[in-house]
Tab-separated table of C-alpha atoms in Angstrom:
chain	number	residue	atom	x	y	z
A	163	UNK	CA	165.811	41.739	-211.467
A	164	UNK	CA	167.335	38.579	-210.089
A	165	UNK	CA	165.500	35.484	-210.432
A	166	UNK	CA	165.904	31.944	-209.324
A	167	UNK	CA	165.078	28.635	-209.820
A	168	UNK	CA	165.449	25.504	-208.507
A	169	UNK	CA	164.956	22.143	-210.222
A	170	UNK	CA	163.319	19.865	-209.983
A	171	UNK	CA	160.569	21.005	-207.712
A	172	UNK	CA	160.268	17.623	-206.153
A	173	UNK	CA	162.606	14.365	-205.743
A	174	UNK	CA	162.090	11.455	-204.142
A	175	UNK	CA	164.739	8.493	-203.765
A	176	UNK	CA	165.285	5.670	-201.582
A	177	UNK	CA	167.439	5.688	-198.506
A	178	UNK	CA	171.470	5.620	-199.410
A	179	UNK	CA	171.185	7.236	-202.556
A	180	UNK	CA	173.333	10.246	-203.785
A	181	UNK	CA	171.553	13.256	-205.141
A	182	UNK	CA	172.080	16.943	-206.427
A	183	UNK	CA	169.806	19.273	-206.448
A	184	UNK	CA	169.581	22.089	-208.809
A	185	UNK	CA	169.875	25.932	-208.408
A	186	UNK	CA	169.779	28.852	-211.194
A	187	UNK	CA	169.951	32.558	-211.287
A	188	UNK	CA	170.104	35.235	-213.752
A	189	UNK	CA	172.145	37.780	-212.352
A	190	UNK	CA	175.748	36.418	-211.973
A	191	UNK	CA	176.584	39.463	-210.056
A	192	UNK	CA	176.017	37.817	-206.430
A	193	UNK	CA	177.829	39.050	-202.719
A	194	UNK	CA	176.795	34.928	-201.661
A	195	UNK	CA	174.659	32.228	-202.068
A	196	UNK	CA	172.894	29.843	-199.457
A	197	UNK	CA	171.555	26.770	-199.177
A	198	UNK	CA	168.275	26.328	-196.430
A	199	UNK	CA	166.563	23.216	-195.214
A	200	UNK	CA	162.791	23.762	-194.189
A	201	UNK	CA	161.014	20.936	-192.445
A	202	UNK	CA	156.889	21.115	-192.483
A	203	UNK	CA	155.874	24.239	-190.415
A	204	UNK	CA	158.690	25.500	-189.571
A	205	UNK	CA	161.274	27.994	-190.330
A	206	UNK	CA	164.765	27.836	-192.198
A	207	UNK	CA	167.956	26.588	-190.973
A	208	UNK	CA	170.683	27.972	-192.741
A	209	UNK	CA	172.480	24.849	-194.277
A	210	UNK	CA	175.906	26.280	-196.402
A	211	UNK	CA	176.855	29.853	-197.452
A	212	UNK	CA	179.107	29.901	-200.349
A	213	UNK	CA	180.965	33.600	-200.935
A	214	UNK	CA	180.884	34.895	-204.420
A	215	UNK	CA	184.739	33.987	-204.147
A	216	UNK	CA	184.421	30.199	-203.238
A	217	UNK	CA	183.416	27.484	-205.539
A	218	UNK	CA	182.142	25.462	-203.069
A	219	UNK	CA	181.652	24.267	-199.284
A	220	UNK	CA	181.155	21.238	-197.429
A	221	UNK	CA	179.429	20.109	-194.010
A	222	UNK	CA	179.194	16.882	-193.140
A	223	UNK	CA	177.355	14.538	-196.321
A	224	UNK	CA	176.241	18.109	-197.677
A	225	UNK	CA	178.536	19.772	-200.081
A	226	UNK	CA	177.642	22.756	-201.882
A	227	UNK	CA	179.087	24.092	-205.329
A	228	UNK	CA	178.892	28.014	-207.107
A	229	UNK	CA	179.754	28.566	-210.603
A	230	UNK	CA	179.373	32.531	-210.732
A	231	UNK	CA	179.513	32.503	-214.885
A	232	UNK	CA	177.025	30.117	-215.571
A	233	UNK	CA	174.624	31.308	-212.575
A	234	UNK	CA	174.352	27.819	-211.075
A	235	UNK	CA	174.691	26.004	-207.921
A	236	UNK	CA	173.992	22.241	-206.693
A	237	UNK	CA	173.762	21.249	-203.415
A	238	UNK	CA	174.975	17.561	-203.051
A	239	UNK	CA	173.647	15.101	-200.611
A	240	UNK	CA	175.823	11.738	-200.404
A	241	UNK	CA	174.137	8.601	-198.951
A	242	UNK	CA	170.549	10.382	-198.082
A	243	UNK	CA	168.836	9.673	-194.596
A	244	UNK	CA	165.075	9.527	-193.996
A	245	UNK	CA	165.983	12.198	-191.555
A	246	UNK	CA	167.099	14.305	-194.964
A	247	UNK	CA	163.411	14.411	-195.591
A	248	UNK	CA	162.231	18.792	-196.065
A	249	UNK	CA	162.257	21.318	-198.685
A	250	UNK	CA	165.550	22.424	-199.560
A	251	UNK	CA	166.010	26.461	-200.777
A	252	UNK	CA	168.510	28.703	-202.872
A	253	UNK	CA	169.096	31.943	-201.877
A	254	UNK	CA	170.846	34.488	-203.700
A	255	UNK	CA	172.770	37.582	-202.010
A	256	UNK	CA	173.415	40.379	-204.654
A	257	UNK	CA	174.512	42.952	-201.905
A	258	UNK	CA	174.454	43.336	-198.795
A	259	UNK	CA	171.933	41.303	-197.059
A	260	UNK	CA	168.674	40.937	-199.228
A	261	UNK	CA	168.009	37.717	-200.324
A	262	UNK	CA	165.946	36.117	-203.555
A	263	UNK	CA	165.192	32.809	-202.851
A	264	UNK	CA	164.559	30.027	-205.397
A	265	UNK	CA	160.898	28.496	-204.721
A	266	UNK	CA	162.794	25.205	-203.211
A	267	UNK	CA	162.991	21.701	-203.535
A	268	UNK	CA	160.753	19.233	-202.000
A	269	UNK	CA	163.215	15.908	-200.596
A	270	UNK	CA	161.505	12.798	-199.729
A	271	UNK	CA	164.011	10.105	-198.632
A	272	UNK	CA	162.428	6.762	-198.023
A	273	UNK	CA	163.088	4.202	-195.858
B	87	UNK	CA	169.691	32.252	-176.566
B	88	UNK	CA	166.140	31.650	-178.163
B	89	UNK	CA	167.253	33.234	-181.443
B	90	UNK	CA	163.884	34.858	-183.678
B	91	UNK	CA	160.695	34.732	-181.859
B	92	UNK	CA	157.356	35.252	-183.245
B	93	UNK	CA	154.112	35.891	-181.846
B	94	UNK	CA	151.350	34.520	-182.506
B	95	UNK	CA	151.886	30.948	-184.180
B	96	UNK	CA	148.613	30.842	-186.160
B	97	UNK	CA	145.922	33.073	-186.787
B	98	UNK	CA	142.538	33.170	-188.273
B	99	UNK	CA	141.252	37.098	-189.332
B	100	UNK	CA	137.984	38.044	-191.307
B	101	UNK	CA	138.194	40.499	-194.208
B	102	UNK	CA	138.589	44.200	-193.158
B	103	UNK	CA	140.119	42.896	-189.276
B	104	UNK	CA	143.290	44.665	-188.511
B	105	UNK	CA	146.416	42.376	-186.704
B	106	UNK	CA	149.505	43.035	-185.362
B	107	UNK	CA	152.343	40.169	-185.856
B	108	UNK	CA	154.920	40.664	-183.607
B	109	UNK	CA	158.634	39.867	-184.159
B	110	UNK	CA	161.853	39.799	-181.644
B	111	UNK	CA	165.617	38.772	-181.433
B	112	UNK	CA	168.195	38.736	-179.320
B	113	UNK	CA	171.093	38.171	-180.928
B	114	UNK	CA	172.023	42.102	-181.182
B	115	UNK	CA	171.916	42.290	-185.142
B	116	UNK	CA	170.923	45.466	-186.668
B	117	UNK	CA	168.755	43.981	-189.628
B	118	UNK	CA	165.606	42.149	-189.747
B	119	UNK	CA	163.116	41.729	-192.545
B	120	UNK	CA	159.478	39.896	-193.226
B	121	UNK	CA	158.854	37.794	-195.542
B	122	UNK	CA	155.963	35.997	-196.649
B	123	UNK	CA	155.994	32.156	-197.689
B	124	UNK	CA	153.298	31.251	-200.795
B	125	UNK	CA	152.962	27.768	-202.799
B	126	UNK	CA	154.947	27.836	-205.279
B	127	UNK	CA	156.037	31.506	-204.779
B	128	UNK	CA	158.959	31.011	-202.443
B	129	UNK	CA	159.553	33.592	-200.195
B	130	UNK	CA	158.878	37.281	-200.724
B	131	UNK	CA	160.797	40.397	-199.001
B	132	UNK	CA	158.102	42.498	-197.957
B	133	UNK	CA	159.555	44.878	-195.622
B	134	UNK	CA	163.306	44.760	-194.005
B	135	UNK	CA	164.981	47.618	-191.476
B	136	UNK	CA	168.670	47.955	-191.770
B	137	UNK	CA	168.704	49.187	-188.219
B	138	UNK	CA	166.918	50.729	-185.662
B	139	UNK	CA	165.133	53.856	-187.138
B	140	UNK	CA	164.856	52.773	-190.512
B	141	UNK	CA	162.841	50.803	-192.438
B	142	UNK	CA	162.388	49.816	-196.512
B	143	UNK	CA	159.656	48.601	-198.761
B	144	UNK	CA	160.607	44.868	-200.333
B	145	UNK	CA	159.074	43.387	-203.278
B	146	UNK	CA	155.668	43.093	-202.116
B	147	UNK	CA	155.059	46.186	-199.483
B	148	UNK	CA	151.041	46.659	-200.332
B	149	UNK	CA	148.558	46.190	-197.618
B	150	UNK	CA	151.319	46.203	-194.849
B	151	UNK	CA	153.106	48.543	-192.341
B	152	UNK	CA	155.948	47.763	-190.160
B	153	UNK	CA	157.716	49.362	-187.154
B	154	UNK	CA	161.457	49.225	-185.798
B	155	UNK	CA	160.074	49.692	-182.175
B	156	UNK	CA	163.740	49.111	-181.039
B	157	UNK	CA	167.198	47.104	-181.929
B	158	UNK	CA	165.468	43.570	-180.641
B	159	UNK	CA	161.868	44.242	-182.194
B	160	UNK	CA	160.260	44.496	-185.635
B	161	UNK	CA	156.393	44.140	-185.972
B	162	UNK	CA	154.696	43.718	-188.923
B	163	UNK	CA	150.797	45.397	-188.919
B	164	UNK	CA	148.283	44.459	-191.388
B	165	UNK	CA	145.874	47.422	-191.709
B	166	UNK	CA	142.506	45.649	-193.300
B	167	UNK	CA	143.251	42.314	-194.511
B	168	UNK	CA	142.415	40.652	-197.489
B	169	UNK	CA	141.865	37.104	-198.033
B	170	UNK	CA	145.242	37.656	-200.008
B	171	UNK	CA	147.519	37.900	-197.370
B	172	UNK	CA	146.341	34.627	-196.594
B	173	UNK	CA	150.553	32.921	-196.140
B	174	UNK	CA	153.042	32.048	-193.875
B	175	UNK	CA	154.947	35.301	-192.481
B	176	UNK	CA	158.814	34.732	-191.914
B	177	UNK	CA	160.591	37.375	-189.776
B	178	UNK	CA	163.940	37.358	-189.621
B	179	UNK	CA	167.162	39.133	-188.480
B	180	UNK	CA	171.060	39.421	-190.207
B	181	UNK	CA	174.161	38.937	-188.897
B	182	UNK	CA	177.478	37.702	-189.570
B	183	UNK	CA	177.996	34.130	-190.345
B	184	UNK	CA	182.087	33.188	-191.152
B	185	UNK	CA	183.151	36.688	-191.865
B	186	UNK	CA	179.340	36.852	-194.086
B	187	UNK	CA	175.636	38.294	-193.565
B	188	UNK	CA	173.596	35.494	-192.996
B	189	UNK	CA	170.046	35.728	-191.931
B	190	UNK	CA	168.539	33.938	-189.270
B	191	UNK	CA	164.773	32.849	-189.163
B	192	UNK	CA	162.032	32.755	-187.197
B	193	UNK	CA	159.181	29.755	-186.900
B	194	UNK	CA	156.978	31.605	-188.896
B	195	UNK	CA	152.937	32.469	-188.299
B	196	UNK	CA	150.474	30.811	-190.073
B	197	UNK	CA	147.872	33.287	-191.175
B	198	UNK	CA	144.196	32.968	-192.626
B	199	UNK	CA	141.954	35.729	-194.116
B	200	UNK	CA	138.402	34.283	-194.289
C-alpha cells in the first residue's frame, strides 16, 4: 500500500526566505506526482504535476523536484510571500487517476 | 465555467439522521471521487466513479453510498450517521492536465455529527 509523508508538518519563516518542503512515499512505482495548495476552508488548487518521467517542474517562484528511486519530492518556494501562507499537499498517482495524498504541510509566511 | 460545485457548504446532523451531499461539474470529465479531509489524516478516497454507470469503493467506503446520477453529477448519501463522519467532504472530478489526469476540487462541506 502506498504511503506518504510530508515533513515537517508545520514551517514558519519570515517574509523573503527560501524554503523546501518535504515529500516521501514508499512505492516508487508512481504514473505522477502533485503538489496542492489549500488555504483555510477551502478546497485544493492544483499547484505542479510532475510525470513519473520528469525530474522536476517549475511555475513561477515554485519549482518542484521527483526522484522516482529514492521516493522523494520537494517542492521549493524562493523568496516566500505572506500571500504563500496555506497548507501545502503531496499527492501520489500510482495509476491511473487515484491519488494518496501526504497529510500536508502547514506554511506560515510572516510579514 | 464554475468548475466542482458542492451543495450544501456546512451542515450540522444528529446521530442516526440520514443526508444527502450533493456534487456537480461541468467540465465534461468522466471521473469524480469523494474524499474526506481529517486532522492529521489527510485526505481519504472514499468512493470514486470512473464514468457514468460505475462506481468503486476507496479506502474508507463504510457508512456511505454514492450515485453516478449522470456524467455532470455524483452524490454522496450518508445512510445513519455517526458522530464519526464528523470531516470535511471533498468531491472532485479528473481530467487531463498537460497530456496528464489531474483532478480538480471542489470547496468542500463542512459536516458535524452531534
Amino acid at each position: 500500500k502506498q504511503e506518504v509523508t510530508q515533513i515537517p508538518a508545520a514551517l514558519s519563516v519570515p517574509e523573503g526566505e527560501n524554503l523546501v518542503l518535504n515529500c516521501s512515499f514508499t512505492d516508487s512505482a508512481i504514473y505522477n506526482l502533485q503538489w496542492f495548495r489549500q488555504d483555510p476552508g477551502k478546497g485544493l488548487t492544483s499547484l505542479l504535476l510532475i510525470q513519473s518521467s520528469q525530474r522536476e517542474q517549475t511555475s513561477g517562484r515554485l519549482n518542484a523536484s521527483l526522484d522516482k528511486s529514492s521516493g522523494r519530492s520537494t517542492l521549493y518556494i524562493a523568496a516566500s510571500q505572506p500571500g504563500d501562507s496555506a497548507t501545502y499537499l503531496c499527492a501520489v498517482n500510482p495509476s491511473g487517476s487515484r491519488l494518496t495524498f501526504g497529510e500536508g504541510t502547514q506554511l506560515t509566511v510572516n510579514p | 465555467n464554475a468548475g466542482v460545485t458542492q451543495t450544501p457548504k456546512f451542515q450540522v446532523l444528529k446521530t442516526g439522521q440520514s443526508m444527502t451531499l450533493q456534487c456537480a461539474q461541468d467540465m465534461n470529465h468522466n471521473s469524480m471521487y469523494w474524499y474526506r479531509q481529517d486532522p492529521g489524516m489527510g485526505l481519504r478516497l472514499i468512493y470514486y466513479s470512473a464514468s457514468e454507470g460505475t462506481t468503486d469503493k476507496g479506502e474508507v467506503p463504510n457508512g456511505y453510498n454514492v450515485s453516478r446520477l449522470n456524467k455532470r453529477e455524483f452524490s454522496l448519501r450518508l445512510e445513519s450517521a455517526a458522530p464519526s463522519q464528523t470531516s470535511v467532504y471533498f468531491c472532485a472530478s479528473g481530467g487531463i492536465r498537460g497530456g496528464t489526469d489531474t483532478q480538480y476540487f471542489g470547496p468542500g462541506t463542512r459536516l458535524t455529527v452531534l
